[in-house]
PDB file of C-alpha atoms in Angstrom:
ATOM      1  CA  MET A  68     -35.796  34.124 -35.138  1.00  0.00           C
ATOM      2  CA  GLU A  69     -36.366  30.873 -33.224  1.00  0.00           C
ATOM      3  CA  LYS A  70     -32.644  30.767 -32.362  1.00  0.00           C
ATOM      4  CA  ASN A  71     -32.862  34.141 -30.612  1.00  0.00           C
ATOM      5  CA  LEU A  72     -36.062  33.101 -28.866  1.00  0.00           C
ATOM      6  CA  PHE A  73     -34.421  29.881 -27.700  1.00  0.00           C
ATOM      7  CA  ARG A  74     -31.506  31.775 -26.166  1.00  0.00           C
ATOM      8  CA  GLU A  75     -33.947  34.058 -24.383  1.00  0.00           C
ATOM      9  CA  VAL A  76     -35.977  31.166 -22.997  1.00  0.00           C
ATOM     10  CA  TYR A  77     -32.806  29.253 -22.086  1.00  0.00           C
ATOM     11  CA  LYS A  78     -31.651  32.143 -19.910  1.00  0.00           C
ATOM     12  CA  GLN A  79     -35.028  32.143 -18.184  1.00  0.00           C
ATOM     13  CA  VAL A  80     -35.010  28.437 -17.346  1.00  0.00           C
ATOM     14  CA  CYS A  81     -31.365  28.536 -16.255  1.00  0.00           C
ATOM     15  CA  GLY A  82     -32.415  31.012 -13.581  1.00  0.00           C
ATOM     16  CA  LEU A  83     -35.426  28.949 -12.537  1.00  0.00           C
ATOM     17  CA  ALA A  84     -35.306  27.531  -9.019  1.00  0.00           C
ATOM     18  CA  LEU A  85     -36.581  23.969  -9.132  1.00  0.00           C
ATOM     19  CA  LYS A  86     -38.705  24.553  -6.034  1.00  0.00           C
ATOM     20  CA  ASP A  87     -40.694  27.009  -8.166  1.00  0.00           C
ATOM     21  CA  CYS A  88     -41.177  24.514 -11.023  1.00  0.00           C
ATOM     22  CA  PRO A  89     -44.487  22.587 -10.910  1.00  0.00           C
ATOM     23  CA  PRO A  90     -43.946  18.796 -10.821  1.00  0.00           C
ATOM     24  CA  SER A  91     -45.891  18.475 -14.079  1.00  0.00           C
ATOM     25  CA  SER A  92     -43.266  20.632 -15.828  1.00  0.00           C
ATOM     26  CA  LEU A  93     -40.170  18.779 -14.610  1.00  0.00           C
ATOM     27  CA  SER A  94     -40.275  16.323 -17.524  1.00  0.00           C
ATOM     28  CA  GLY A  95     -40.240  19.110 -20.101  1.00  0.00           C
ATOM     29  CA  LEU A  96     -37.448  20.906 -18.246  1.00  0.00           C
ATOM     30  CA  LEU A  97     -35.393  17.715 -18.044  1.00  0.00           C
ATOM     31  CA  HIS A  98     -35.783  16.838 -21.702  1.00  0.00           C
ATOM     32  CA  GLY A  99     -35.025  20.388 -22.780  1.00  0.00           C
ATOM     33  CA  TYR A 100     -31.741  20.200 -20.902  1.00  0.00           C
ATOM     34  CA  LEU A 101     -31.043  16.758 -22.355  1.00  0.00           C
ATOM     35  CA  SER A 102     -31.312  18.285 -25.838  1.00  0.00           C
ATOM     36  CA  VAL A 103     -28.932  21.098 -24.843  1.00  0.00           C
ATOM     37  CA  TYR A 104     -26.523  18.529 -23.357  1.00  0.00           C
ATOM     38  CA  SER A 105     -26.571  16.572 -26.613  1.00  0.00           C
ATOM     39  CA  MET A 106     -25.808  19.718 -28.623  1.00  0.00           C
ATOM     40  CA  VAL A 107     -22.845  20.715 -26.479  1.00  0.00           C
ATOM     41  CA  ARG A 108     -21.513  17.158 -26.297  1.00  0.00           C
ATOM     42  CA  VAL A 109     -21.530  16.798 -30.084  1.00  0.00           C
ATOM     43  CA  TYR A 110     -20.485  20.393 -30.812  1.00  0.00           C
ATOM     44  CA  PRO A 111     -18.219  21.482 -27.908  1.00  0.00           C
ATOM     45  CA  TRP A 112     -17.789  25.036 -29.202  1.00  0.00           C
ATOM     46  CA  LEU A 113     -21.433  25.670 -28.267  1.00  0.00           C
ATOM     47  CA  GLU A 114     -20.316  25.885 -24.635  1.00  0.00           C
ATOM     48  CA  ASP A 115     -19.865  29.605 -25.316  1.00  0.00           C
ATOM     49  CA  ASP A 116     -23.618  29.872 -25.848  1.00  0.00           C
ATOM     50  CA  TYR A 117     -25.032  27.295 -23.437  1.00  0.00           C
ATOM     51  CA  GLY A 118     -22.452  26.790 -20.686  1.00  0.00           C
ATOM     52  CA  SER A 119     -20.103  23.927 -19.975  1.00  0.00           C
ATOM     53  CA  LEU A 120     -21.116  20.322 -20.518  1.00  0.00           C
ATOM     54  CA  TRP A 121     -20.549  19.594 -16.845  1.00  0.00           C
ATOM     55  CA  ASP A 122     -22.725  22.481 -15.702  1.00  0.00           C
ATOM     56  CA  ILE A 123     -25.530  21.227 -17.935  1.00  0.00           C
ATOM     57  CA  HIS A 124     -25.020  17.718 -16.604  1.00  0.00           C
ATOM     58  CA  ASP A 125     -25.210  18.992 -13.030  1.00  0.00           C
ATOM     59  CA  ARG A 126     -28.494  20.724 -13.843  1.00  0.00           C
ATOM     60  CA  ILE A 127     -29.884  17.471 -15.259  1.00  0.00           C
ATOM     61  CA  ARG A 128     -28.827  15.625 -12.118  1.00  0.00           C
ATOM     62  CA  GLU A 129     -30.453  18.319  -9.978  1.00  0.00           C
ATOM     63  CA  ILE A 130     -33.755  17.839 -11.810  1.00  0.00           C
ATOM     64  CA  ALA A 131     -33.408  14.046 -11.591  1.00  0.00           C
ATOM     65  CA  ARG A 132     -32.957  14.209  -7.817  1.00  0.00           C
ATOM     66  CA  VAL A 133     -36.220  16.131  -7.498  1.00  0.00           C
ATOM     67  CA  ILE A 134     -37.990  13.531  -9.651  1.00  0.00           C
ATOM     68  CA  GLN A 135     -36.458  10.762  -7.552  1.00  0.00           C
ATOM     69  CA  GLU A 136     -37.984  12.333  -4.432  1.00  0.00           C
ATOM     70  CA  LEU A 137     -41.388  12.540  -6.126  1.00  0.00           C
ATOM     71  CA  LEU A 138     -41.225   8.817  -6.888  1.00  0.00           C
ATOM     72  CA  LYS A 139     -41.274   8.043  -3.185  1.00  0.00           C
ATOM     73  CA  ASP A 140     -44.965   8.939  -3.108  1.00  0.00           C
ATOM     74  CA  LYS A 141     -46.575   5.624  -3.985  1.00  0.00           C
ATOM     75  CA  ASP A 142     -50.053   7.142  -3.788  1.00  0.00           C
ATOM     76  CA  LEU A 143     -49.509   9.058  -7.033  1.00  0.00           C
ATOM     77  CA  PRO A 144     -51.714   8.051  -9.998  1.00  0.00           C
ATOM     78  CA  VAL A 145     -49.997   5.168 -11.749  1.00  0.00           C
ATOM     79  CA  ASP A 146     -49.617   7.018 -15.052  1.00  0.00           C
ATOM     80  CA  THR A 147     -48.020  10.007 -13.309  1.00  0.00           C
ATOM     81  CA  ARG A 148     -45.619   7.711 -11.466  1.00  0.00           C
ATOM     82  CA  ALA A 149     -44.757   5.881 -14.695  1.00  0.00           C
ATOM     83  CA  GLY A 150     -43.902   9.234 -16.275  1.00  0.00           C
ATOM     84  CA  TYR A 151     -41.521  10.050 -13.428  1.00  0.00           C
ATOM     85  CA  VAL A 152     -39.883   6.632 -13.749  1.00  0.00           C
ATOM     86  CA  VAL A 153     -39.258   7.168 -17.459  1.00  0.00           C
ATOM     87  CA  ASP A 154     -37.866  10.648 -16.817  1.00  0.00           C
ATOM     88  CA  LEU A 155     -35.453   9.238 -14.243  1.00  0.00           C
ATOM     89  CA  MET A 156     -34.284   6.610 -16.725  1.00  0.00           C
ATOM     90  CA  ASP A 157     -33.891   9.256 -19.428  1.00  0.00           C
ATOM     91  CA  ALA A 158     -31.649  11.258 -17.065  1.00  0.00           C
ATOM     92  CA  TYR A 159     -28.975   8.540 -17.340  1.00  0.00           C
ATOM     93  CA  LEU A 160     -26.006  10.016 -19.196  1.00  0.00           C
ATOM     94  CA  LEU A 161     -22.878   8.697 -17.475  1.00  0.00           C
ATOM     95  CA  TYR A 162     -21.964   5.688 -15.357  1.00  0.00           C
ATOM     96  CA  SER A 163     -22.138   7.999 -12.334  1.00  0.00           C
ATOM     97  CA  ASP A 164     -25.876   8.360 -13.000  1.00  0.00           C
ATOM     98  CA  MET A 165     -26.546   4.631 -12.749  1.00  0.00           C
ATOM     99  CA  LYS A 166     -28.205   5.010  -9.350  1.00  0.00           C
ATOM    100  CA  PHE A 167     -31.048   6.873 -11.073  1.00  0.00           C
ATOM    101  CA  VAL A 168     -31.599   3.846 -13.304  1.00  0.00           C
ATOM    102  CA  ASP A 169     -31.518   1.441 -10.341  1.00  0.00           C
ATOM    103  CA  VAL A 170     -34.150   3.437  -8.463  1.00  0.00           C
ATOM    104  CA  ALA A 171     -36.236   3.786 -11.624  1.00  0.00           C
ATOM    105  CA  LEU A 172     -36.119   0.069 -12.465  1.00  0.00           C
ATOM    106  CA  ASP A 173     -37.247  -0.849  -8.952  1.00  0.00           C
ATOM    107  CA  ALA A 174     -40.170   1.552  -9.276  1.00  0.00           C
ATOM    108  CA  ALA A 175     -40.929   0.363 -12.819  1.00  0.00           C
ATOM    109  CA  TYR A 176     -41.378  -3.247 -11.752  1.00  0.00           C
ATOM    110  CA  GLU A 177     -43.483  -2.150  -8.771  1.00  0.00           C
ATOM    111  CA  ILE A 178     -45.776  -0.573 -11.350  1.00  0.00           C
ATOM    112  CA  LEU A 179     -45.695  -3.414 -13.876  1.00  0.00           C
ATOM    113  CA  ILE A 180     -45.754  -6.495 -11.634  1.00  0.00           C
ATOM    114  CA  PRO A 181     -48.591  -6.747  -9.067  1.00  0.00           C
ATOM    115  CA  LYS A 182     -47.571  -7.667  -5.535  1.00  0.00           C
ATOM    116  CA  GLY A 183     -47.462 -11.431  -5.119  1.00  0.00           C
ATOM    117  CA  SER A 184     -47.145 -12.042  -8.865  1.00  0.00           C
ATOM    118  CA  ASP A 185     -44.173 -12.640 -11.135  1.00  0.00           C
ATOM    119  CA  LYS A 186     -45.820 -11.553 -14.396  1.00  0.00           C
ATOM    120  CA  ILE A 187     -46.074  -8.143 -16.006  1.00  0.00           C
ATOM    121  CA  VAL A 188     -49.603  -6.716 -15.997  1.00  0.00           C
ATOM    122  CA  LEU A 189     -50.189  -3.336 -17.592  1.00  0.00           C
ATOM    123  CA  PRO A 190     -51.937  -1.047 -15.076  1.00  0.00           C
ATOM    124  CA  CYS A 191     -53.082   1.242 -17.919  1.00  0.00           C
ATOM    125  CA  ARG A 192     -52.432   1.619 -21.640  1.00  0.00           C
ATOM    126  CA  THR A 193     -50.904   5.078 -21.891  1.00  0.00           C
ATOM    127  CA  PRO A 194     -47.929   6.675 -23.670  1.00  0.00           C
ATOM    128  CA  ASN A 195     -46.018   6.751 -20.370  1.00  0.00           C
ATOM    129  CA  ILE A 196     -46.477   3.002 -19.930  1.00  0.00           C
ATOM    130  CA  CYS A 197     -45.328   2.460 -23.516  1.00  0.00           C
ATOM    131  CA  ARG A 198     -42.177   4.497 -22.893  1.00  0.00           C
ATOM    132  CA  LEU A 199     -41.665   2.716 -19.577  1.00  0.00           C
ATOM    133  CA  LEU A 200     -41.723  -0.683 -21.294  1.00  0.00           C
ATOM    134  CA  CYS A 201     -39.268   0.537 -23.938  1.00  0.00           C
ATOM    135  CA  ASN A 202     -36.856   1.790 -21.301  1.00  0.00           C
ATOM    136  CA  CYS A 203     -37.124  -1.427 -19.293  1.00  0.00           C
ATOM    137  CA  TYR A 204     -36.245  -3.330 -22.466  1.00  0.00           C
ATOM    138  CA  TYR A 205     -33.329  -0.980 -23.147  1.00  0.00           C
ATOM    139  CA  PHE A 206     -31.818  -1.459 -19.699  1.00  0.00           C
ATOM    140  CA  THR A 207     -32.695  -5.131 -19.068  1.00  0.00           C
ATOM    141  CA  GLY A 208     -33.199  -6.706 -22.489  1.00  0.00           C
ATOM    142  CA  GLU A 209     -36.437  -8.319 -21.301  1.00  0.00           C
ATOM    143  CA  ASP A 210     -38.288  -9.359 -24.458  1.00  0.00           C
ATOM    144  CA  GLU A 211     -41.735  -9.326 -22.869  1.00  0.00           C
ATOM    145  CA  CYS A 212     -41.430  -5.566 -22.346  1.00  0.00           C
ATOM    146  CA  ILE A 213     -40.956  -4.879 -26.019  1.00  0.00           C
ATOM    147  CA  VAL A 214     -43.759  -7.232 -27.053  1.00  0.00           C
ATOM    148  CA  LEU A 215     -46.150  -5.330 -24.796  1.00  0.00           C
ATOM    149  CA  ALA A 216     -44.821  -1.982 -26.044  1.00  0.00           C
ATOM    150  CA  LYS A 217     -45.356  -3.114 -29.623  1.00  0.00           C
ATOM    151  CA  ASN A 218     -48.976  -3.973 -28.824  1.00  0.00           C
ATOM    152  CA  LEU A 219     -49.523  -0.497 -27.397  1.00  0.00           C
ATOM    153  CA  VAL A 220     -47.960   1.135 -30.468  1.00  0.00           C
ATOM    154  CA  THR A 221     -50.161  -0.954 -32.778  1.00  0.00           C
ATOM    155  CA  GLU A 222     -53.273  -0.009 -30.805  1.00  0.00           C
ATOM    156  CA  ALA A 223     -52.331   3.674 -30.849  1.00  0.00           C
ATOM    157  CA  LEU A 224     -51.802   3.652 -34.616  1.00  0.00           C
ATOM    158  CA  GLY A 225     -55.250   2.173 -35.046  1.00  0.00           C
ATOM    159  CA  VAL A 226     -57.021   4.992 -33.201  1.00  0.00           C
ATOM    160  CA  SER A 227     -54.616   7.904 -33.711  1.00  0.00           C
ATOM    161  CA  ARG A 228     -57.122   9.914 -35.752  1.00  0.00           C
ATOM    162  CA  LYS A 229     -59.327  10.150 -32.655  1.00  0.00           C
ATOM    163  CA  PHE A 230     -56.621  11.668 -30.437  1.00  0.00           C
ATOM    164  CA  ASN A 231     -57.030  15.158 -29.068  1.00  0.00           C
ATOM    165  CA  CYS A 232     -54.057  17.538 -29.268  1.00  0.00           C
ATOM    166  CA  GLU A 233     -52.410  16.442 -26.026  1.00  0.00           C
ATOM    167  CA  GLU A 234     -52.940  12.738 -26.716  1.00  0.00           C
ATOM    168  CA  LEU A 235     -51.521  13.195 -30.198  1.00  0.00           C
ATOM    169  CA  ARG A 236     -48.297  14.763 -28.900  1.00  0.00           C
ATOM    170  CA  ASP A 237     -47.889  12.225 -26.099  1.00  0.00           C
ATOM    171  CA  TRP A 238     -48.465   9.186 -28.287  1.00  0.00           C
ATOM    172  CA  TRP A 239     -46.277  10.514 -31.078  1.00  0.00           C
ATOM    173  CA  ARG A 240     -43.484  10.957 -28.554  1.00  0.00           C
ATOM    174  CA  ALA A 241     -43.987   7.378 -27.327  1.00  0.00           C
ATOM    175  CA  ILE A 242     -44.070   5.947 -30.862  1.00  0.00           C
ATOM    176  CA  CYS A 243     -40.872   7.804 -31.808  1.00  0.00           C
ATOM    177  CA  PHE A 244     -39.253   6.518 -28.620  1.00  0.00           C
ATOM    178  CA  TYR A 245     -40.281   2.966 -29.504  1.00  0.00           C
ATOM    179  CA  GLU A 246     -38.658   3.344 -32.919  1.00  0.00           C
ATOM    180  CA  ASP A 247     -35.459   4.727 -31.391  1.00  0.00           C
ATOM    181  CA  VAL A 248     -35.136   1.832 -28.961  1.00  0.00           C
ATOM    182  CA  VAL A 249     -36.388  -1.071 -31.044  1.00  0.00           C
ATOM    183  CA  GLY A 250     -36.720   0.082 -34.628  1.00  0.00           C
ATOM    184  CA  THR A 251     -39.605  -1.202 -36.723  1.00  0.00           C
ATOM    185  CA  MET A 252     -38.481  -4.772 -37.290  1.00  0.00           C
ATOM    186  CA  GLU A 253     -40.738  -6.046 -34.490  1.00  0.00           C
ATOM    187  CA  LEU A 254     -43.725  -4.749 -36.454  1.00  0.00           C
ATOM    188  CA  SER A 255     -45.371  -6.697 -39.248  1.00  0.00           C
ATOM    189  CA  LEU A 256     -45.040  -5.378 -42.800  1.00  0.00           C
ATOM    190  CA  GLU A 257     -48.613  -4.086 -42.641  1.00  0.00           C
ATOM    191  CA  GLU A 258     -47.872  -2.317 -39.350  1.00  0.00           C
ATOM    192  CA  GLN A 259     -44.681  -0.823 -40.764  1.00  0.00           C
ATOM    193  CA  ILE A 260     -46.604   0.580 -43.737  1.00  0.00           C
ATOM    194  CA  SER A 261     -49.266   1.955 -41.382  1.00  0.00           C
ATOM    195  CA  LEU A 262     -46.573   3.526 -39.211  1.00  0.00           C
ATOM    196  CA  GLU A 263     -44.931   5.203 -42.191  1.00  0.00           C
ATOM    197  CA  GLU A 264     -48.260   6.595 -43.392  1.00  0.00           C
ATOM    198  CA  GLU A 265     -49.099   7.884 -39.930  1.00  0.00           C
ATOM    199  CA  ARG A 266     -45.600   9.347 -39.553  1.00  0.00           C
ATOM    200  CA  VAL A 267     -46.240  11.830 -42.353  1.00  0.00           C
ATOM    201  CA  ARG A 268     -49.637  12.843 -40.994  1.00  0.00           C
ATOM    202  CA  LEU A 269     -48.649  12.961 -37.323  1.00  0.00           C
ATOM    203  CA  THR A 270     -45.388  14.801 -37.941  1.00  0.00           C
ATOM    204  CA  THR A 271     -47.301  17.543 -39.722  1.00  0.00           C
ATOM    205  CA  CYS A 272     -50.010  17.724 -37.036  1.00  0.00           C
ATOM    206  CA  VAL A 273     -47.575  17.769 -34.119  1.00  0.00           C
ATOM    207  CA  LYS A 274     -45.365  20.395 -35.765  1.00  0.00           C
ATOM    208  CA  GLN A 275     -48.389  22.604 -36.338  1.00  0.00           C
ATOM    209  CA  GLN A 276     -49.414  22.291 -32.697  1.00  0.00           C
ATOM    210  CA  LYS A 277     -45.924  23.180 -31.512  1.00  0.00           C
ATOM    211  CA  ASP A 278     -45.756  26.149 -33.873  1.00  0.00           C
ATOM    212  CA  GLU A 279     -49.004  27.411 -32.347  1.00  0.00           C
ATOM    213  CA  ILE A 280     -47.571  27.065 -28.841  1.00  0.00           C
ATOM    214  CA  ILE A 281     -44.501  29.094 -29.826  1.00  0.00           C
ATOM    215  CA  GLU A 282     -46.655  31.730 -31.501  1.00  0.00           C
ATOM    216  CA  ARG A 283     -48.676  32.124 -28.301  1.00  0.00           C
ATOM    217  CA  PHE A 284     -45.441  32.705 -26.416  1.00  0.00           C
ATOM    218  CA  HIS A 285     -44.878  35.881 -28.445  1.00  0.00           C
ATOM    219  CA  HIS A 286     -48.261  37.360 -27.614  1.00  0.00           C
ATOM    220  CA  VAL A 287     -49.418  36.062 -24.254  1.00  0.00           C
ATOM    221  CA  ASP A 288     -47.910  36.327 -20.773  1.00  0.00           C
ATOM    222  CA  GLU A 289     -47.901  32.763 -19.523  1.00  0.00           C
ATOM    223  CA  ASP A 290     -46.592  31.002 -16.416  1.00  0.00           C
ATOM    224  CA  ILE A 291     -43.550  28.851 -15.748  1.00  0.00           C
ATOM    225  CA  ARG A 292     -45.214  25.761 -17.223  1.00  0.00           C
ATOM    226  CA  PHE A 293     -45.573  27.469 -20.568  1.00  0.00           C
ATOM    227  CA  ASP A 294     -41.972  28.737 -20.508  1.00  0.00           C
ATOM    228  CA  VAL A 295     -40.738  25.194 -19.887  1.00  0.00           C
ATOM    229  CA  GLU A 296     -42.912  23.745 -22.649  1.00  0.00           C
ATOM    230  CA  VAL A 297     -41.535  26.271 -25.156  1.00  0.00           C
ATOM    231  CA  PHE A 298     -37.986  25.592 -23.916  1.00  0.00           C
ATOM    232  CA  ASN A 299     -38.379  21.861 -24.514  1.00  0.00           C
ATOM    233  CA  ILE A 300     -39.772  22.374 -28.022  1.00  0.00           C
ATOM    234  CA  LEU A 301     -37.084  24.870 -29.044  1.00  0.00           C
ATOM    235  CA  ALA A 302     -34.238  22.839 -27.516  1.00  0.00           C
ATOM    236  CA  LYS A 303     -35.150  19.809 -29.615  1.00  0.00           C
ATOM    237  CA  ARG A 304     -35.426  21.955 -32.732  1.00  0.00           C
ATOM    238  CA  ALA A 305     -32.101  23.649 -32.010  1.00  0.00           C
ATOM    239  CA  PHE A 306     -30.351  20.270 -31.815  1.00  0.00           C
ATOM    240  CA  VAL A 307     -31.908  19.130 -35.094  1.00  0.00           C
ATOM    241  CA  GLU A 308     -30.883  22.404 -36.754  1.00  0.00           C
ATOM    242  CA  CYS A 309     -27.316  22.073 -35.431  1.00  0.00           C
ATOM    243  CA  ASN A 310     -27.035  18.591 -36.897  1.00  0.00           C
ATOM    244  CA  ALA A 311     -28.353  19.787 -40.259  1.00  0.00           C
ATOM    245  CA  ALA A 312     -26.037  22.814 -40.346  1.00  0.00           C
ATOM    246  CA  TYR A 313     -22.793  21.268 -39.145  1.00  0.00           C
ATOM    247  CA  ARG A 314     -23.078  18.074 -41.170  1.00  0.00           C
ATOM    248  CA  LYS A 315     -22.900  20.214 -44.322  1.00  0.00           C
ATOM    249  CA  TRP A 316     -19.417  21.245 -43.303  1.00  0.00           C
ATOM    250  CA  LYS A 317     -18.103  17.689 -43.100  1.00  0.00           C
TER     251      LYS A 317
END
């Protein structure tokens, strides 16, 4: 059932003009397409369902160019700007996309290093800043970035039971991203145990929240932002399901 829904939503977002997409929804649209790109890259026969790899890549680049324009507004709230920077870094897929990373890194260090200083100072302690630090480490190898990201992850684990629904999803995304980039070896044994315990609880909570969002989609007429949110959720699930299904054949 979700597979059919995903195809329906995918057709809708493929026809979406980016000028009609609210800036707050660009991240979800980008990451939904990144999941589709990953599926088609790993399983090329899925081009019949989702279009050619190059067409998907062009769509990702189109979204990234819009985000790059948004980054020029230095009066944006720092957390919003950090989110755009991370999205631009995430859009890197091929060497031809390296200019996105260059622009994003320049903006990242404008955010992290106050003018006239040479030291990183966190402007806020949010999931976007955590992801920003992880990406800076990934692209530059700067150890200080990952130390600061680890501190944010540790803090988040300590107060995760107080998060509201949106905070829970955002921090879980940041924590998973930290694990993907760094792993858990930077954490102490106690922190690793805490992370594993929270993983079980948070995974269940976040899945439940996403299931509720999808259920609403069946019964309520929503706007573009809701369509994009459902697209992003279903695209990630579709990729996971593809991996589970096709690996059985190997």
